[in-house]
Tab-separated table of N, CA and C in Angstrom:
chain	number	residue	atom	x	y	z
A	1	UNK	N	-50.851	13.645	-83.673
A	1	UNK	CA	-49.812	14.631	-83.907
A	1	UNK	C	-48.486	14.177	-83.312
A	2	UNK	N	-48.528	13.589	-82.113
A	2	UNK	CA	-47.299	13.146	-81.452
A	2	UNK	C	-46.566	12.098	-82.279
A	3	UNK	N	-47.283	11.240	-82.951
A	3	UNK	CA	-46.661	10.166	-83.727
A	3	UNK	C	-46.406	10.546	-85.181
A	4	UNK	N	-46.725	11.768	-85.546
A	4	UNK	CA	-46.629	12.150	-86.955
A	4	UNK	C	-45.199	12.322	-87.436
A	5	UNK	N	-44.257	12.434	-86.538
A	5	UNK	CA	-42.873	12.620	-86.960
A	5	UNK	C	-42.584	14.065	-87.267
A	6	UNK	N	-41.696	14.277	-88.186
A	6	UNK	CA	-41.270	15.644	-88.463
A	6	UNK	C	-42.287	16.369	-89.334
A	7	UNK	N	-42.474	17.626	-89.030
A	7	UNK	CA	-43.358	18.511	-89.773
A	7	UNK	C	-42.478	19.604	-90.346
A	8	UNK	N	-42.743	19.970	-91.555
A	8	UNK	CA	-41.922	20.970	-92.237
A	8	UNK	C	-42.310	22.389	-91.824
A	9	UNK	N	-41.365	23.304	-91.995
A	9	UNK	CA	-41.635	24.724	-91.820
A	9	UNK	C	-41.718	25.165	-90.381
A	10	UNK	N	-42.586	26.138	-90.144
A	10	UNK	CA	-42.711	26.765	-88.831
A	10	UNK	C	-43.274	25.832	-87.764
A	11	UNK	N	-43.848	24.729	-88.151
A	11	UNK	CA	-44.516	23.835	-87.203
A	11	UNK	C	-43.702	22.576	-86.916
A	12	UNK	N	-42.403	22.607	-87.149
A	12	UNK	CA	-41.593	21.400	-86.997
A	12	UNK	C	-41.494	20.918	-85.552
A	13	UNK	N	-41.747	21.778	-84.573
A	13	UNK	CA	-41.705	21.364	-83.166
A	13	UNK	C	-43.045	20.834	-82.665
A	14	UNK	N	-44.065	20.854	-83.507
A	14	UNK	CA	-45.407	20.458	-83.098
A	14	UNK	C	-45.489	19.019	-82.575
A	15	UNK	N	-44.906	18.014	-83.244
A	15	UNK	CA	-45.008	16.651	-82.699
A	15	UNK	C	-44.396	16.511	-81.302
A	16	UNK	N	-43.228	17.102	-81.073
A	16	UNK	CA	-42.598	17.007	-79.750
A	16	UNK	C	-43.428	17.742	-78.702
A	17	UNK	N	-43.970	18.888	-79.062
A	17	UNK	CA	-44.817	19.644	-78.130
A	17	UNK	C	-46.056	18.843	-77.769
A	18	UNK	N	-46.675	18.215	-78.770
A	18	UNK	CA	-47.862	17.391	-78.519
A	18	UNK	C	-47.516	16.210	-77.609
A	19	UNK	N	-46.359	15.611	-77.838
A	19	UNK	CA	-45.932	14.476	-77.027
A	19	UNK	C	-45.731	14.901	-75.571
A	20	UNK	N	-45.058	16.022	-75.358
A	20	UNK	CA	-44.838	16.506	-73.991
A	20	UNK	C	-46.151	16.860	-73.321
A	21	UNK	N	-47.089	17.387	-74.076
A	21	UNK	CA	-48.420	17.702	-73.530
A	21	UNK	C	-49.134	16.425	-73.091
A	22	UNK	N	-48.940	15.339	-73.831
A	22	UNK	CA	-49.541	14.069	-73.418
A	22	UNK	C	-49.014	13.635	-72.053
A	23	UNK	N	-47.737	13.878	-71.797
A	23	UNK	CA	-47.183	13.551	-70.491
A	23	UNK	C	-47.833	14.356	-69.384
A	24	UNK	N	-48.065	15.637	-69.629
A	24	UNK	CA	-48.740	16.482	-68.636
A	24	UNK	C	-50.182	16.028	-68.440
A	25	UNK	N	-50.841	15.670	-69.530
A	25	UNK	CA	-52.191	15.125	-69.436
A	25	UNK	C	-52.165	13.851	-68.601
A	26	UNK	N	-51.150	13.024	-68.822
A	26	UNK	CA	-50.999	11.796	-68.047
A	26	UNK	C	-50.885	12.066	-66.556
A	27	UNK	N	-50.157	13.120	-66.194
A	27	UNK	CA	-50.043	13.480	-64.769
A	27	UNK	C	-51.415	13.761	-64.191
A	28	UNK	N	-52.250	14.506	-64.940
A	28	UNK	CA	-53.597	14.815	-64.466
A	28	UNK	C	-54.468	13.562	-64.394
A	29	UNK	N	-54.384	12.705	-65.391
A	29	UNK	CA	-55.158	11.462	-65.377
A	29	UNK	C	-54.753	10.593	-64.195
A	30	UNK	N	-53.450	10.512	-63.966
A	30	UNK	CA	-52.947	9.690	-62.863
A	30	UNK	C	-53.382	10.231	-61.523
A	31	UNK	N	-53.319	11.555	-61.363
A	31	UNK	CA	-53.667	12.149	-60.065
A	31	UNK	C	-55.156	12.032	-59.757
A	32	UNK	N	-55.976	11.935	-60.782
A	32	UNK	CA	-57.421	11.752	-60.555
A	32	UNK	C	-57.819	10.285	-60.637
A	33	UNK	N	-56.818	9.406	-60.742
A	33	UNK	CA	-57.024	7.962	-60.811
A	33	UNK	C	-57.949	7.564	-61.957
A	34	UNK	N	-57.792	8.258	-63.067
A	34	UNK	CA	-58.561	7.964	-64.277
A	34	UNK	C	-58.032	6.673	-64.899
A	35	UNK	N	-58.924	5.789	-65.261
A	35	UNK	CA	-58.546	4.503	-65.836
A	35	UNK	C	-57.820	4.612	-67.163
A	36	UNK	N	-57.933	5.747	-67.849
A	36	UNK	CA	-57.271	5.918	-69.132
A	36	UNK	C	-55.765	6.136	-68.995
A	37	UNK	N	-55.305	6.382	-67.764
A	37	UNK	CA	-53.879	6.648	-67.596
A	37	UNK	C	-53.019	5.470	-68.034
A	38	UNK	N	-53.399	4.262	-67.659
A	38	UNK	CA	-52.545	3.113	-67.988
A	38	UNK	C	-52.402	2.949	-69.504
A	39	UNK	N	-53.449	3.240	-70.238
A	39	UNK	CA	-53.380	3.175	-71.701
A	39	UNK	C	-52.443	4.254	-72.252
A	40	UNK	N	-52.547	5.463	-71.707
A	40	UNK	CA	-51.675	6.554	-72.143
A	40	UNK	C	-50.219	6.236	-71.821
A	41	UNK	N	-49.971	5.730	-70.620
A	41	UNK	CA	-48.607	5.373	-70.220
A	41	UNK	C	-48.034	4.325	-71.176
A	42	UNK	N	-48.834	3.312	-71.497
A	42	UNK	CA	-48.390	2.272	-72.425
A	42	UNK	C	-48.103	2.860	-73.809
A	43	UNK	N	-48.924	3.797	-74.241
A	43	UNK	CA	-48.718	4.431	-75.547
A	43	UNK	C	-47.433	5.264	-75.557
A	44	UNK	N	-47.171	5.980	-74.471
A	44	UNK	CA	-45.935	6.762	-74.391
A	44	UNK	C	-44.712	5.844	-74.415
A	45	UNK	N	-44.780	4.753	-73.690
A	45	UNK	CA	-43.673	3.806	-73.668
A	45	UNK	C	-43.486	3.164	-75.038
A	46	UNK	N	-44.584	2.838	-75.704
A	46	UNK	CA	-44.494	2.281	-77.051
A	46	UNK	C	-43.864	3.299	-78.006
A	47	UNK	N	-44.257	4.552	-77.891
A	47	UNK	CA	-43.672	5.595	-78.733
A	47	UNK	C	-42.178	5.739	-78.507
A	48	UNK	N	-41.754	5.617	-77.257
A	48	UNK	CA	-40.329	5.709	-76.939
A	48	UNK	C	-39.561	4.550	-77.572
A	49	UNK	N	-40.210	3.422	-77.714
A	49	UNK	CA	-39.561	2.248	-78.297
A	49	UNK	C	-39.619	2.215	-79.820
A	50	UNK	N	-40.688	2.763	-80.390
A	50	UNK	CA	-40.915	2.531	-81.809
A	50	UNK	C	-40.896	3.775	-82.693
A	51	UNK	N	-40.725	4.946	-82.116
A	51	UNK	CA	-40.731	6.164	-82.942
A	51	UNK	C	-39.638	6.083	-83.997
A	52	UNK	N	-39.880	6.754	-85.108
A	52	UNK	CA	-38.996	6.619	-86.264
A	52	UNK	C	-37.649	7.319	-86.127
A	53	UNK	N	-37.529	8.287	-85.238
A	53	UNK	CA	-36.228	8.939	-85.087
A	53	UNK	C	-35.924	9.206	-83.611
A	54	UNK	N	-34.681	9.488	-83.336
A	54	UNK	CA	-34.213	9.648	-81.956
A	54	UNK	C	-34.885	10.820	-81.256
A	55	UNK	N	-35.128	11.921	-81.975
A	55	UNK	CA	-35.784	13.071	-81.336
A	55	UNK	C	-37.182	12.712	-80.863
A	56	UNK	N	-37.906	11.945	-81.661
A	56	UNK	CA	-39.244	11.506	-81.257
A	56	UNK	C	-39.163	10.580	-80.048
A	57	UNK	N	-38.232	9.606	-80.077
A	57	UNK	CA	-38.085	8.685	-78.945
A	57	UNK	C	-37.765	9.464	-77.677
A	58	UNK	N	-36.903	10.470	-77.791
A	58	UNK	CA	-36.548	11.296	-76.644
A	58	UNK	C	-37.772	12.057	-76.130
A	59	UNK	N	-38.592	12.585	-77.032
A	59	UNK	CA	-39.795	13.325	-76.615
A	59	UNK	C	-40.753	12.412	-75.851
A	60	UNK	N	-40.913	11.174	-76.305
A	60	UNK	CA	-41.788	10.240	-75.590
A	60	UNK	C	-41.243	9.934	-74.194
A	61	UNK	N	-39.931	9.805	-74.072
A	61	UNK	CA	-39.336	9.569	-72.753
A	61	UNK	C	-39.527	10.772	-71.835
A	62	UNK	N	-39.323	11.962	-72.379
A	62	UNK	CA	-39.546	13.164	-71.563
A	62	UNK	C	-41.010	13.271	-71.148
A	63	UNK	N	-41.923	12.866	-72.026
A	63	UNK	CA	-43.341	12.875	-71.684
A	63	UNK	C	-43.624	11.907	-70.532
A	64	UNK	N	-42.955	10.748	-70.528
A	64	UNK	CA	-43.113	9.836	-69.395
A	64	UNK	C	-42.652	10.499	-68.102
A	65	UNK	N	-41.592	11.270	-68.162
A	65	UNK	CA	-41.151	12.019	-66.984
A	65	UNK	C	-42.181	13.052	-66.557
A	66	UNK	N	-42.886	13.643	-67.530
A	66	UNK	CA	-43.920	14.634	-67.221
A	66	UNK	C	-45.109	14.039	-66.483
A	67	UNK	N	-45.296	12.720	-66.551
A	67	UNK	CA	-46.439	12.110	-65.874
A	67	UNK	C	-46.287	12.124	-64.354
A	68	UNK	N	-45.057	12.285	-63.870
A	68	UNK	CA	-44.771	12.252	-62.429
A	68	UNK	C	-45.255	10.948	-61.804
A	69	UNK	N	-45.187	9.880	-62.570
A	69	UNK	CA	-45.646	8.566	-62.125
A	69	UNK	C	-44.682	8.005	-61.093
A	70	UNK	N	-45.182	7.716	-59.894
A	70	UNK	CA	-44.310	7.203	-58.844
A	70	UNK	C	-44.298	5.677	-58.788
A	71	UNK	N	-44.924	5.036	-59.765
A	71	UNK	CA	-44.912	3.578	-59.838
A	71	UNK	C	-43.504	3.117	-60.229
A	72	UNK	N	-42.883	2.260	-59.434
A	72	UNK	CA	-41.524	1.797	-59.747
A	72	UNK	C	-41.412	1.157	-61.130
A	73	UNK	N	-42.480	0.564	-61.637
A	73	UNK	CA	-42.401	-0.076	-62.947
A	73	UNK	C	-42.135	0.942	-64.055
A	74	UNK	N	-42.583	2.173	-63.874
A	74	UNK	CA	-42.315	3.202	-64.878
A	74	UNK	C	-40.822	3.475	-64.966
A	75	UNK	N	-40.171	3.631	-63.825
A	75	UNK	CA	-38.716	3.839	-63.829
A	75	UNK	C	-37.996	2.636	-64.431
A	76	UNK	N	-38.431	1.436	-64.064
A	76	UNK	CA	-37.798	0.229	-64.607
A	76	UNK	C	-37.975	0.132	-66.114
A	77	UNK	N	-39.092	0.626	-66.630
A	77	UNK	CA	-39.326	0.611	-68.077
A	77	UNK	C	-38.441	1.624	-68.808
A	78	UNK	N	-38.014	2.663	-68.130
A	78	UNK	CA	-37.188	3.708	-68.753
A	78	UNK	C	-35.701	3.341	-68.730
A	79	UNK	N	-35.265	2.602	-67.737
A	79	UNK	CA	-33.840	2.269	-67.571
A	79	UNK	C	-33.199	1.710	-68.838
A	80	UNK	N	-33.822	0.786	-69.585
A	80	UNK	CA	-33.148	0.261	-70.786
A	80	UNK	C	-32.780	1.326	-71.818
A	81	UNK	N	-33.475	2.456	-71.798
A	81	UNK	CA	-33.170	3.517	-72.755
A	81	UNK	C	-31.841	4.215	-72.439
A	82	UNK	N	-31.273	3.956	-71.267
A	82	UNK	CA	-29.946	4.487	-70.952
A	82	UNK	C	-28.872	3.858	-71.841
A	83	UNK	N	-29.227	2.753	-72.504
A	83	UNK	CA	-28.294	2.065	-73.396
A	83	UNK	C	-28.609	2.301	-74.870
A	84	UNK	N	-29.517	3.207	-75.172
A	84	UNK	CA	-29.872	3.490	-76.563
A	84	UNK	C	-28.649	4.011	-77.313
A	85	UNK	N	-28.630	3.784	-78.611
A	85	UNK	CA	-27.502	4.239	-79.433
A	85	UNK	C	-27.447	5.761	-79.545
A	86	UNK	N	-28.585	6.422	-79.444
A	86	UNK	CA	-28.641	7.876	-79.634
A	86	UNK	C	-28.454	8.621	-78.310
A	87	UNK	N	-27.492	9.543	-78.254
A	87	UNK	CA	-27.259	10.280	-77.011
A	87	UNK	C	-28.480	11.078	-76.547
A	88	UNK	N	-29.269	11.628	-77.486
A	88	UNK	CA	-30.434	12.406	-77.061
A	88	UNK	C	-31.472	11.520	-76.373
A	89	UNK	N	-31.551	10.258	-76.745
A	89	UNK	CA	-32.476	9.327	-76.090
A	89	UNK	C	-31.948	8.971	-74.707
A	90	UNK	N	-30.643	8.695	-74.601
A	90	UNK	CA	-30.054	8.392	-73.284
A	90	UNK	C	-30.213	9.580	-72.338
A	91	UNK	N	-30.010	10.785	-72.863
A	91	UNK	CA	-30.165	11.992	-72.053
A	91	UNK	C	-31.611	12.157	-71.579
A	92	UNK	N	-32.559	11.939	-72.475
A	92	UNK	CA	-33.978	12.051	-72.113
A	92	UNK	C	-34.353	11.008	-71.066
A	93	UNK	N	-33.814	9.799	-71.198
A	93	UNK	CA	-34.086	8.760	-70.202
A	93	UNK	C	-33.576	9.201	-68.827
A	94	UNK	N	-32.361	9.727	-68.781
A	94	UNK	CA	-31.806	10.195	-67.504
A	94	UNK	C	-32.637	11.344	-66.937
A	95	UNK	N	-33.043	12.288	-67.789
A	95	UNK	CA	-33.876	13.402	-67.326
A	95	UNK	C	-35.185	12.910	-66.731
A	96	UNK	N	-35.819	11.965	-67.399
A	96	UNK	CA	-37.092	11.431	-66.901
A	96	UNK	C	-36.904	10.694	-65.587
A	97	UNK	N	-35.849	9.920	-65.493
A	97	UNK	CA	-35.584	9.213	-64.238
A	97	UNK	C	-35.357	10.206	-63.100
A	98	UNK	N	-34.673	11.296	-63.390
A	98	UNK	CA	-34.467	12.321	-62.367
A	98	UNK	C	-35.782	12.927	-61.894
A	99	UNK	N	-36.728	13.072	-62.789
A	99	UNK	CA	-38.036	13.644	-62.430
A	99	UNK	C	-38.913	12.643	-61.693
A	100	UNK	N	-38.695	11.350	-61.946
A	100	UNK	CA	-39.541	10.316	-61.341
A	100	UNK	C	-38.959	9.764	-60.042
A	101	UNK	N	-37.725	10.103	-59.747
A	101	UNK	CA	-37.076	9.622	-58.523
A	101	UNK	C	-36.003	8.609	-58.844
A	102	UNK	N	-34.816	8.855	-58.360
A	102	UNK	CA	-33.668	8.045	-58.774
A	102	UNK	C	-33.266	6.964	-57.782
A	103	UNK	N	-33.759	6.972	-56.578
A	103	UNK	CA	-33.257	6.015	-55.589
A	103	UNK	C	-33.338	4.573	-56.064
A	104	UNK	N	-34.443	4.180	-56.653
A	104	UNK	CA	-34.634	2.805	-57.098
A	104	UNK	C	-33.702	2.427	-58.251
A	105	UNK	N	-33.335	3.385	-59.085
A	105	UNK	CA	-32.545	3.091	-60.294
A	105	UNK	C	-31.161	3.744	-60.264
A	106	UNK	N	-30.760	4.230	-59.115
A	106	UNK	CA	-29.487	4.957	-59.013
A	106	UNK	C	-28.300	4.112	-59.443
A	107	UNK	N	-28.294	2.831	-59.106
A	107	UNK	CA	-27.164	1.982	-59.505
A	107	UNK	C	-27.024	1.930	-61.020
A	108	UNK	N	-28.166	1.892	-61.729
A	108	UNK	CA	-28.123	1.904	-63.196
A	108	UNK	C	-27.536	3.213	-63.703
A	109	UNK	N	-27.938	4.316	-63.089
A	109	UNK	CA	-27.432	5.631	-63.498
A	109	UNK	C	-25.937	5.762	-63.219
A	110	UNK	N	-25.510	5.288	-62.075
A	110	UNK	CA	-24.088	5.363	-61.718
A	110	UNK	C	-23.259	4.544	-62.705
A	111	UNK	N	-23.701	3.315	-62.999
A	111	UNK	CA	-22.964	2.472	-63.959
A	111	UNK	C	-22.892	3.153	-65.320
A	112	UNK	N	-24.000	3.752	-65.744
A	112	UNK	CA	-24.011	4.403	-67.054
A	112	UNK	C	-23.108	5.639	-67.041
A	113	UNK	N	-23.127	6.371	-65.942
A	113	UNK	CA	-22.276	7.561	-65.830
A	113	UNK	C	-20.811	7.188	-65.989
A	114	UNK	N	-20.424	6.087	-65.372
A	114	UNK	CA	-19.021	5.661	-65.405
A	114	UNK	C	-18.552	5.299	-66.808
A	115	UNK	N	-19.463	4.825	-67.658
A	115	UNK	CA	-19.053	4.392	-68.998
A	115	UNK	C	-19.461	5.368	-70.104
A	116	UNK	N	-20.242	6.371	-69.760
A	116	UNK	CA	-20.789	7.279	-70.774
A	116	UNK	C	-19.719	8.207	-71.338
A	117	UNK	N	-19.721	8.368	-72.665
A	117	UNK	CA	-18.765	9.240	-73.345
A	117	UNK	C	-19.379	10.585	-73.734
A	118	UNK	N	-20.681	10.628	-73.913
A	118	UNK	CA	-21.340	11.859	-74.358
A	118	UNK	C	-21.469	12.848	-73.195
A	119	UNK	N	-20.997	14.060	-73.394
A	119	UNK	CA	-21.109	15.065	-72.335
A	119	UNK	C	-22.569	15.428	-72.081
A	120	UNK	N	-23.393	15.430	-73.125
A	120	UNK	CA	-24.828	15.691	-72.953
A	120	UNK	C	-25.431	14.688	-71.981
A	121	UNK	N	-25.138	13.431	-72.182
A	121	UNK	CA	-25.715	12.372	-71.353
A	121	UNK	C	-25.110	12.397	-69.956
A	122	UNK	N	-23.806	12.604	-69.858
A	122	UNK	CA	-23.163	12.669	-68.533
A	122	UNK	C	-23.789	13.789	-67.696
A	123	UNK	N	-24.033	14.929	-68.330
A	123	UNK	CA	-24.672	16.037	-67.623
A	123	UNK	C	-26.070	15.689	-67.160
A	124	UNK	N	-26.829	15.008	-67.995
A	124	UNK	CA	-28.197	14.622	-67.632
A	124	UNK	C	-28.210	13.572	-66.520
A	125	UNK	N	-27.289	12.633	-66.594
A	125	UNK	CA	-27.212	11.619	-65.539
A	125	UNK	C	-26.829	12.270	-64.209
A	126	UNK	N	-25.845	13.141	-64.234
A	126	UNK	CA	-25.432	13.823	-63.001
A	126	UNK	C	-26.580	14.654	-62.440
A	127	UNK	N	-27.341	15.302	-63.320
A	127	UNK	CA	-28.491	16.083	-62.864
A	127	UNK	C	-29.540	15.175	-62.214
A	128	UNK	N	-29.786	14.012	-62.816
A	128	UNK	CA	-30.729	13.063	-62.232
A	128	UNK	C	-30.230	12.576	-60.874
A	129	UNK	N	-28.946	12.278	-60.788
A	129	UNK	CA	-28.394	11.771	-59.524
A	129	UNK	C	-28.389	12.830	-58.425
A	130	UNK	N	-28.440	14.090	-58.796
A	130	UNK	CA	-28.495	15.155	-57.781
A	130	UNK	C	-29.772	15.061	-56.947
A	131	UNK	N	-30.772	14.304	-57.429
A	131	UNK	CA	-32.018	14.116	-56.665
A	131	UNK	C	-31.976	12.857	-55.802
A	132	UNK	N	-30.879	12.140	-55.843
A	132	UNK	CA	-30.723	10.872	-55.117
A	132	UNK	C	-30.824	11.121	-53.618
A	133	UNK	N	-31.777	10.478	-52.977
A	133	UNK	CA	-32.007	10.687	-51.544
A	133	UNK	C	-31.024	9.923	-50.658
A	134	UNK	N	-30.671	8.706	-51.048
A	134	UNK	CA	-29.815	7.855	-50.217
A	134	UNK	C	-28.632	7.314	-51.021
A	135	UNK	N	-27.678	8.171	-51.352
A	135	UNK	CA	-26.543	7.712	-52.163
A	135	UNK	C	-25.690	6.683	-51.427
A	136	UNK	N	-25.063	5.830	-52.206
A	136	UNK	CA	-24.218	4.782	-51.628
A	136	UNK	C	-22.803	5.311	-51.407
A	137	UNK	N	-22.122	4.799	-50.389
A	137	UNK	CA	-20.740	5.233	-50.147
A	137	UNK	C	-19.810	5.017	-51.338
A	138	UNK	N	-19.859	3.861	-52.038
A	138	UNK	CA	-18.946	3.706	-53.184
A	138	UNK	C	-19.206	4.733	-54.291
A	139	UNK	N	-20.473	5.028	-54.543
A	139	UNK	CA	-20.795	6.014	-55.581
A	139	UNK	C	-20.303	7.392	-55.180
A	140	UNK	N	-20.491	7.746	-53.933
A	140	UNK	CA	-20.057	9.071	-53.479
A	140	UNK	C	-18.545	9.203	-53.562
A	141	UNK	N	-17.827	8.142	-53.235
A	141	UNK	CA	-16.368	8.185	-53.332
A	141	UNK	C	-15.943	8.324	-54.796
A	142	UNK	N	-16.627	7.604	-55.673
A	142	UNK	CA	-16.305	7.703	-57.102
A	142	UNK	C	-16.569	9.115	-57.618
A	143	UNK	N	-17.658	9.728	-57.200
A	143	UNK	CA	-17.981	11.081	-57.653
A	143	UNK	C	-17.018	12.102	-57.064
A	144	UNK	N	-16.629	11.899	-55.825
A	144	UNK	CA	-15.672	12.810	-55.194
A	144	UNK	C	-14.350	12.804	-55.965
A	145	UNK	N	-13.967	11.633	-56.444
A	145	UNK	CA	-12.738	11.507	-57.217
A	145	UNK	C	-12.897	12.051	-58.634
A	146	UNK	N	-14.014	11.721	-59.272
A	146	UNK	CA	-14.179	12.074	-60.692
A	146	UNK	C	-14.551	13.532	-60.931
A	147	UNK	N	-15.035	14.227	-59.930
A	147	UNK	CA	-15.468	15.618	-60.143
A	147	UNK	C	-14.302	16.493	-60.616
A	148	UNK	N	-13.103	16.170	-60.176
A	148	UNK	CA	-11.935	16.977	-60.549
A	148	UNK	C	-11.548	16.825	-62.015
A	149	UNK	N	-11.838	15.659	-62.578
A	149	UNK	CA	-11.460	15.423	-63.971
A	149	UNK	C	-12.655	15.433	-64.926
A	150	UNK	N	-13.847	15.715	-64.415
A	150	UNK	CA	-15.047	15.725	-65.255
A	150	UNK	C	-14.969	16.880	-66.248
A	151	UNK	N	-15.016	16.581	-67.555
A	151	UNK	CA	-14.890	17.641	-68.553
A	151	UNK	C	-16.175	18.455	-68.781
A	152	UNK	N	-17.325	17.878	-68.437
A	152	UNK	CA	-18.582	18.564	-68.713
A	152	UNK	C	-18.988	19.452	-67.537
A	153	UNK	N	-19.209	20.729	-67.824
A	153	UNK	CA	-19.548	21.702	-66.780
A	153	UNK	C	-20.860	21.352	-66.070
A	154	UNK	N	-21.873	20.960	-66.834
A	154	UNK	CA	-23.167	20.600	-66.239
A	154	UNK	C	-23.013	19.393	-65.315
A	155	UNK	N	-22.242	18.408	-65.745
A	155	UNK	CA	-22.018	17.228	-64.916
A	155	UNK	C	-21.274	17.602	-63.635
A	156	UNK	N	-20.212	18.420	-63.767
A	156	UNK	CA	-19.462	18.853	-62.573
A	156	UNK	C	-20.368	19.586	-61.593
A	157	UNK	N	-21.192	20.486	-62.105
A	157	UNK	CA	-22.094	21.265	-61.258
A	157	UNK	C	-23.048	20.339	-60.492
A	158	UNK	N	-23.655	19.390	-61.200
A	158	UNK	CA	-24.616	18.508	-60.550
A	158	UNK	C	-23.959	17.511	-59.615
A	159	UNK	N	-22.742	17.088	-59.932
A	159	UNK	CA	-22.002	16.256	-58.986
A	159	UNK	C	-21.693	17.053	-57.721
A	160	UNK	N	-21.343	18.312	-57.888
A	160	UNK	CA	-21.083	19.167	-56.726
A	160	UNK	C	-22.344	19.323	-55.876
A	161	UNK	N	-23.506	19.463	-56.524
A	161	UNK	CA	-24.767	19.549	-55.774
A	161	UNK	C	-25.004	18.278	-54.963
A	162	UNK	N	-24.805	17.136	-55.601
A	162	UNK	CA	-25.004	15.863	-54.908
A	162	UNK	C	-24.034	15.727	-53.744
A	163	UNK	N	-22.769	16.059	-53.974
A	163	UNK	CA	-21.781	15.969	-52.895
A	163	UNK	C	-22.114	16.926	-51.749
A	164	UNK	N	-22.537	18.137	-52.086
A	164	UNK	CA	-22.885	19.121	-51.041
A	164	UNK	C	-24.102	18.668	-50.250
A	165	UNK	N	-25.105	18.158	-50.972
A	165	UNK	CA	-26.334	17.713	-50.317
A	165	UNK	C	-26.066	16.532	-49.369
A	166	UNK	N	-25.039	15.765	-49.680
A	166	UNK	CA	-24.729	14.556	-48.909
A	166	UNK	C	-23.571	14.752	-47.944
A	167	UNK	N	-23.196	15.996	-47.711
A	167	UNK	CA	-22.009	16.286	-46.902
A	167	UNK	C	-22.102	15.708	-45.481
A	168	UNK	N	-23.286	15.726	-44.880
A	168	UNK	CA	-23.390	15.197	-43.527
A	168	UNK	C	-23.125	13.697	-43.488
A	169	UNK	N	-23.665	12.960	-44.438
A	169	UNK	CA	-23.482	11.514	-44.473
A	169	UNK	C	-22.107	11.129	-44.992
A	170	UNK	N	-21.549	11.942	-45.884
A	170	UNK	CA	-20.252	11.654	-46.513
A	170	UNK	C	-19.367	12.886	-46.439
A	171	UNK	N	-18.779	13.169	-45.256
A	171	UNK	CA	-17.981	14.401	-45.108
A	171	UNK	C	-16.721	14.386	-45.966
């Protein structure tokens, strides 16, 4: 069902729902150290790379975020999707990275934030960075400066959260 693509009528959200459910199933498999998890993870990553449309690719990326996989290789496998042509895929990649932990990939997110034109993606990247445990001084200075001119409300809000959370380290 997850790979079936678009379904007509009242059931058009079924493939994305099935895909997200696979991510939740993956979380359970991973937490019980079930050997089938690695196969599921590989299938989700393959779906993110090969699905026929951007909405499907985004659903597979969000499902990877649902696995709550703390393996650094999972985050590294998602980072290239920040450069996808479709904004919904870039946004899903940022959302998943935020759920999996951003410290290891924060530099990639910061670089993408600086060049990103889509407000959807900028908001998702800022939301992911709001979970950053150890922000760098150059990034914090850049965010302190850019928050005033940030056009996207979601991005401004999440930048404010990051700045507030880091106030002791970066007054």
